[in-house]
C-alpha positions as a printed Julia matrix, in Angstrom:
354×3 Matrix{Float64}:
 -68.39  -39.67  -1.74
 -69.73  -39.57  -5.28
 -68.05  -37.14  -7.71
 -71.35  -35.3   -8.32
 -72.03  -34.66  -4.63
 -69.48  -31.95  -3.94
 -70.49  -29.54  -6.75
 -74.08  -29.81  -5.54
 -72.89  -28.94  -2.06
 -71.45  -25.63  -3.4
 -74.91  -24.83  -4.75
 -76.58  -25.92  -1.55
 -74.37  -23.69   0.55
 -75.0   -20.64  -1.64
 -78.79  -21.16  -1.66
 -79.05  -21.71   2.09
 -76.91  -18.62   2.78
 -79.14  -16.49   0.58
 -82.31  -17.79   2.16
 -81.26  -17.92   5.85
 -77.64  -16.88   6.45
 -75.62  -18.43   9.21
 -75.21  -15.04  10.9
 -79.01  -14.86  11.36
 -79.12  -18.38  12.73
 -76.12  -17.9   15.06
 -78.25  -16.11  17.62
 -80.45  -19.16  18.12
 -79.72  -21.15  21.23
 -80.32  -24.8   21.93
 -81.96  -25.14  25.33
 -80.07  -27.11  27.96
 -82.55  -29.97  28.05
 -82.4   -30.4   24.24
 -78.7   -31.37  24.3
 -79.44  -34.65  26.02
 -80.34  -37.85  24.2
 -82.36  -39.55  26.93
 -81.68  -42.98  25.41
 -78.03  -42.93  26.43
 -77.59  -42.51  30.17
 -73.85  -43.15  30.09
 -71.73  -41.63  32.88
 -68.18  -41.76  34.3
 -67.29  -43.01  36.83
 -69.76  -45.84  37.05
 -72.32  -45.96  39.88
 -72.34  -46.01  42.81
 -69.65  -43.3   42.5
 -70.92  -39.79  41.77
 -71.08  -38.98  38.05
 -68.47  -36.45  36.87
 -68.84  -36.81  33.09
 -72.13  -37.54  31.26
 -72.58  -38.45  27.57
 -75.15  -36.11  26.1
 -75.44  -37.22  22.5
 -73.74  -38.93  19.57
 -73.89  -37.36  16.11
 -73.14  -39.69  13.16
 -73.95  -37.13  10.46
 -76.62  -34.81   9.01
 -79.33  -37.43   9.48
 -79.01  -36.88  13.26
 -79.6   -33.17  12.97
 -81.55  -32.22   9.84
 -85.34  -32.77  10.12
 -85.98  -33.74   6.53
 -89.72  -34.14   6.78
 -90.36  -30.6    7.92
 -89.19  -27.19   6.78
 -87.65  -25.84   3.62
 -84.09  -26.54   4.76
 -84.7   -30.24   4.84
 -86.34  -30.17   1.44
 -83.46  -28.18  -0.06
 -81.0   -30.6    1.51
 -82.76  -33.51  -0.11
 -82.94  -31.79  -3.47
 -79.28  -30.86  -3.76
 -77.62  -33.67  -1.87
 -79.98  -36.5   -2.69
 -81.06  -39.36  -0.53
 -79.91  -40.06   3.0
 -77.21  -42.33   1.69
 -75.73  -39.34  -0.22
 -75.41  -37.15   2.8
 -71.89  -35.89   3.34
 -71.18  -37.53   6.64
 -68.01  -37.42   8.66
 -64.94  -39.11   7.22
 -62.05  -38.31   9.61
 -63.31  -35.48  11.89
 -60.55  -33.76  13.8
 -60.49  -30.35  15.44
 -63.76  -28.7   16.46
 -65.01  -25.32  17.66
 -68.4   -24.45  19.17
 -70.16  -21.3   20.39
 -71.92  -23.14  23.21
 -75.36  -22.38  21.81
 -75.52  -25.31  19.36
 -73.31  -24.09  16.51
 -70.4   -26.51  15.83
 -67.6   -26.38  13.3
 -65.81  -29.72  12.54
 -62.7   -29.89  10.37
 -62.56  -33.01   8.18
 -59.22  -33.16   6.33
 -59.95  -36.35   4.37
 -62.59  -34.64   2.23
 -61.36  -31.02   2.45
 -64.5   -29.81   4.27
 -65.44  -27.95   7.43
 -68.88  -29.26   8.52
 -71.09  -26.69  10.14
 -73.82  -28.11  12.4
 -76.45  -25.87  13.99
 -78.2   -28.02  16.55
 -80.46  -25.09  17.55
 -81.99  -24.75  14.1
 -81.47  -28.37  12.84
 -79.41  -27.15   9.88
 -76.21  -28.46   8.36
 -73.82  -26.52   6.05
 -70.39  -27.07   4.56
 -67.38  -24.8    4.05
 -65.29  -26.0    1.11
 -63.56  -22.78   0.03
 -61.73  -19.81   1.45
 -61.81  -17.0   -1.05
 -60.68  -18.39  -4.36
 -58.93  -21.4   -2.72
 -60.55  -24.76  -2.22
 -59.77  -26.27   1.14
 -57.53  -29.35   0.86
 -56.72  -30.59   4.35
 -58.41  -28.42   6.97
 -57.37  -29.59  10.43
 -57.78  -26.69  12.88
 -60.82  -24.54  13.53
 -61.38  -21.83  16.16
 -63.9   -19.09  16.92
 -62.84  -15.7   18.35
 -64.87  -13.5   20.69
 -66.15  -11.49  17.66
 -67.53  -14.57  15.98
 -64.88  -14.93  13.24
 -63.83  -18.45  12.33
 -60.19  -19.37  11.78
 -59.28  -22.44   9.69
 -55.85  -24.01   9.24
 -55.01  -26.08   6.17
 -52.05  -28.3    6.64
 -51.48  -29.03   2.94
 -51.94  -25.49   1.73
 -49.83  -24.21   4.62
 -52.34  -21.4    5.16
 -54.53  -19.95   7.95
 -57.84  -18.41   6.85
 -60.09  -15.96   8.59
 -63.79  -16.38   7.74
 -67.08  -15.07   8.94
 -69.45  -17.43  10.69
 -71.31  -18.06   7.39
 -68.01  -19.19   5.8
 -67.49  -16.08   3.73
 -63.89  -15.1    3.25
 -62.14  -12.29   5.12
 -58.43  -12.79   4.55
 -55.4   -15.08   4.88
 -53.09  -14.53   7.8
 -49.64  -13.38   6.78
 -47.26  -16.0    8.12
 -44.21  -14.3    6.73
 -43.35  -17.59   5.1
 -42.52  -19.21   8.47
 -45.51  -21.54   8.84
 -45.36  -24.72   6.77
 -48.04  -27.12   8.01
 -50.38  -25.44  10.5
 -52.62  -27.81  12.45
 -54.23  -27.09  15.84
 -55.39  -23.56  16.58
 -56.76  -21.89  19.78
 -57.71  -18.34  20.57
 -57.01  -16.5   23.81
 -59.21  -14.04  25.65
 -57.18  -11.32  23.98
 -58.11  -12.77  20.56
 -54.57  -13.92  20.01
 -54.36  -16.93  17.63
 -52.08  -19.79  18.85
 -51.15  -22.14  15.99
 -49.16  -25.37  16.1
 -46.96  -25.84  13.04
 -45.98  -29.46  12.39
 -43.35  -28.62   9.8
 -41.23  -26.11  11.76
 -42.17  -27.72  15.12
 -42.94  -24.29  16.53
 -45.99  -22.58  18.0
 -46.85  -19.29  16.32
 -48.81  -16.47  18.11
 -50.81  -14.02  15.98
 -52.18  -10.89  17.57
 -55.73   -9.6   17.72
 -54.89   -7.84  14.45
 -53.92  -11.17  12.91
 -50.24  -10.19  12.52
 -47.46  -12.6   13.62
 -46.29  -11.42  17.04
 -44.01  -14.11  18.46
 -42.92  -17.73  18.3
 -42.71  -20.44  20.94
 -39.87  -22.86  20.07
 -38.78  -26.04  21.76
 -35.36  -24.63  22.48
 -36.02  -24.0   26.23
 -37.9   -27.18  27.07
 -36.46  -30.63  27.99
 -36.23  -32.71  24.83
 -37.57  -29.97  22.58
 -40.76  -30.29  20.56
 -41.01  -33.52  18.49
 -44.51  -33.2   17.06
 -46.58  -30.3   18.35
 -50.01  -30.73  16.77
 -52.85  -29.6   19.04
 -53.21  -26.53  21.26
 -55.51  -25.05  23.87
 -55.65  -21.93  26.01
 -57.1   -21.55  29.54
 -58.88  -18.62  31.14
 -55.55  -17.11  32.22
 -54.2   -17.37  28.63
 -51.72  -20.08  29.51
 -50.97  -22.2   26.42
 -51.16  -26.02  26.29
 -49.44  -27.89  23.52
 -49.78  -31.6   22.76
 -46.27  -32.74  21.95
 -47.38  -36.09  20.49
 -44.15  -37.88  20.0
 -42.76  -36.72  23.34
 -45.97  -38.24  24.82
 -46.81  -35.22  26.96
 -48.59  -31.86  27.11
 -46.38  -28.82  27.44
 -47.63  -25.76  29.36
 -46.5   -22.18  28.78
 -47.48  -18.9   30.36
 -49.01  -16.12  28.18
 -45.57  -14.78  27.31
 -44.43  -18.15  26.03
 -42.32  -19.04  29.09
 -42.22  -22.81  29.66
 -43.89  -23.84  32.93
 -44.23  -27.64  33.13
 -45.44  -30.82  31.38
 -48.14  -33.37  31.98
 -47.8   -37.05  31.19
 -45.19  -39.53  29.91
 -45.13  -42.53  27.59
 -47.04  -45.6   28.77
 -50.23  -47.56  28.4
 -51.65  -47.11  31.9
 -53.89  -44.34  33.21
 -51.95  -41.13  33.63
 -49.63  -41.98  30.75
 -50.03  -41.48  26.97
 -49.61  -43.84  23.99
 -50.57  -41.22  21.32
 -51.8   -37.95  22.81
 -53.81  -35.77  20.42
 -56.34  -33.09  21.32
 -56.07  -30.98  24.47
 -58.67  -28.74  26.2
 -59.23  -26.98  29.49
 -62.52  -26.65  31.35
 -63.81  -23.76  33.42
 -62.08  -25.08  36.61
 -58.71  -25.44  34.88
 -58.85  -29.23  34.61
 -56.83  -30.4   31.6
 -58.34  -32.95  29.15
 -56.03  -34.9   26.86
 -57.32  -37.19  24.09
 -55.3   -40.35  23.37
 -55.98  -42.02  20.05
 -54.36  -45.34  20.91
 -55.87  -45.66  24.32
 -59.21  -44.53  22.88
 -60.02  -42.22  25.77
 -59.6   -38.76  27.15
 -57.94  -38.32  30.49
 -58.55  -35.5   32.95
 -55.76  -34.0   34.99
 -55.49  -31.21  37.53
 -52.92  -28.49  37.15
 -50.39  -30.47  39.09
 -50.59  -33.28  36.54
 -52.52  -35.62  38.87
 -54.93  -37.91  36.94
 -58.52  -37.29  38.07
 -60.47  -39.48  35.71
 -60.35  -41.18  32.33
 -63.3   -41.56  29.97
 -63.88  -44.06  27.2
 -62.36  -47.24  25.72
 -61.99  -48.73  22.3
 -65.25  -49.7   20.57
 -68.23  -48.37  18.65
 -70.89  -48.14  21.32
 -71.92  -44.72  22.7
 -69.1   -43.41  24.83
 -66.56  -45.76  23.21
 -64.08  -44.48  20.59
 -61.89  -45.59  17.68
 -58.7   -43.61  17.16
 -60.15  -40.35  18.41
 -58.29  -37.11  17.81
 -59.79  -33.73  18.67
 -61.41  -32.42  21.82
 -62.98  -29.05  22.57
 -64.71  -27.62  25.63
 -67.23  -24.79  25.27
 -68.22  -22.03  27.69
 -70.79  -24.35  29.31
 -68.28  -27.14  29.99
 -69.67  -29.27  27.24
 -66.97  -31.56  25.85
 -66.87  -32.25  22.1
 -64.92  -35.29  20.97
 -64.06  -36.27  17.39
 -64.4   -40.02  17.39
 -62.42  -40.08  14.22
 -62.5   -43.65  13.01
 -66.05  -44.24  14.15
 -66.8   -41.31  11.8
 -68.78  -39.36  14.33
 -68.62  -36.77  17.07
 -69.69  -37.28  20.68
 -70.74  -34.54  23.11
 -70.32  -34.89  26.92
 -71.04  -32.67  29.94
 -68.7   -31.99  32.77
 -71.02  -32.11  35.79
 -69.72  -29.07  37.52
 -72.01  -29.35  40.46
 -70.21  -32.65  41.28
 -66.72  -31.11  41.17
 -63.84  -33.44  40.46
 -61.71  -33.52  43.56
């Protein structure tokens, strides 16, 4: 990225917010048919088996969303950012959050940016600051039920609460206990669950953003070795990717350890480097593996149901992927990190995975 690009992005964000405002755009909704890129047609498993997962679209960067030839937004984007080659694309996208209507937040720690993509309005924004602090290594992003955005910054050791438009609300008071926050998820009670790589603990913040309790590795076999990513299901059970123990740990809402999924290995059902974790509306558990370049789908008993993807750069293939997020409509967002893109899939609920 050229040195002159980022200052212009600050100006771009300010101008777009004045003219449009993300809060105003947030009510827009992308119709179901508009999610699908009809050129793709990639499904898992392969025919003649019934399709369970379908690739909807691949987004390489702003050029796949912003319609530059029409509308003032496209013209402003060109004026401030420059030519298509100067667009701030994805560098190492990691955690994502989405409202299910087309608004997507993507943390990109390599450039200290949270990308904001509104597929319903064909607009792209960037969050580069939280209050008076410039983001350095944002990794985790999450939206609560009131529309507030939470961003973790692993290098600053801070957790920020922002409005949808990126405007600052406050920093969460971690009481000096959180050193390197990474993945974040939000329960139906608006509790914030944060994985801290430095302390190797999971911190739970209440609906009022105060620190309520801590999940440690003391009561689980082997303890935590590298808890990085987290998810919450509809029952507020907590799922933690314990990367260097090569498994996902599952806890009840109170923090009581329940069970684990996975073990080290390079075959389906095992993990080589588990990263992101997510849960769909039917409580199937999705685990991203960066080395195996796929996400695997398990039932609650830990039985492998399906795995999706392989190493490569074609649609549906991945290169060292990291984050995974599932929205309210069972759309699956994958950060295909070293292909510098995100991919969006659909769990075909009408063809339920057995």
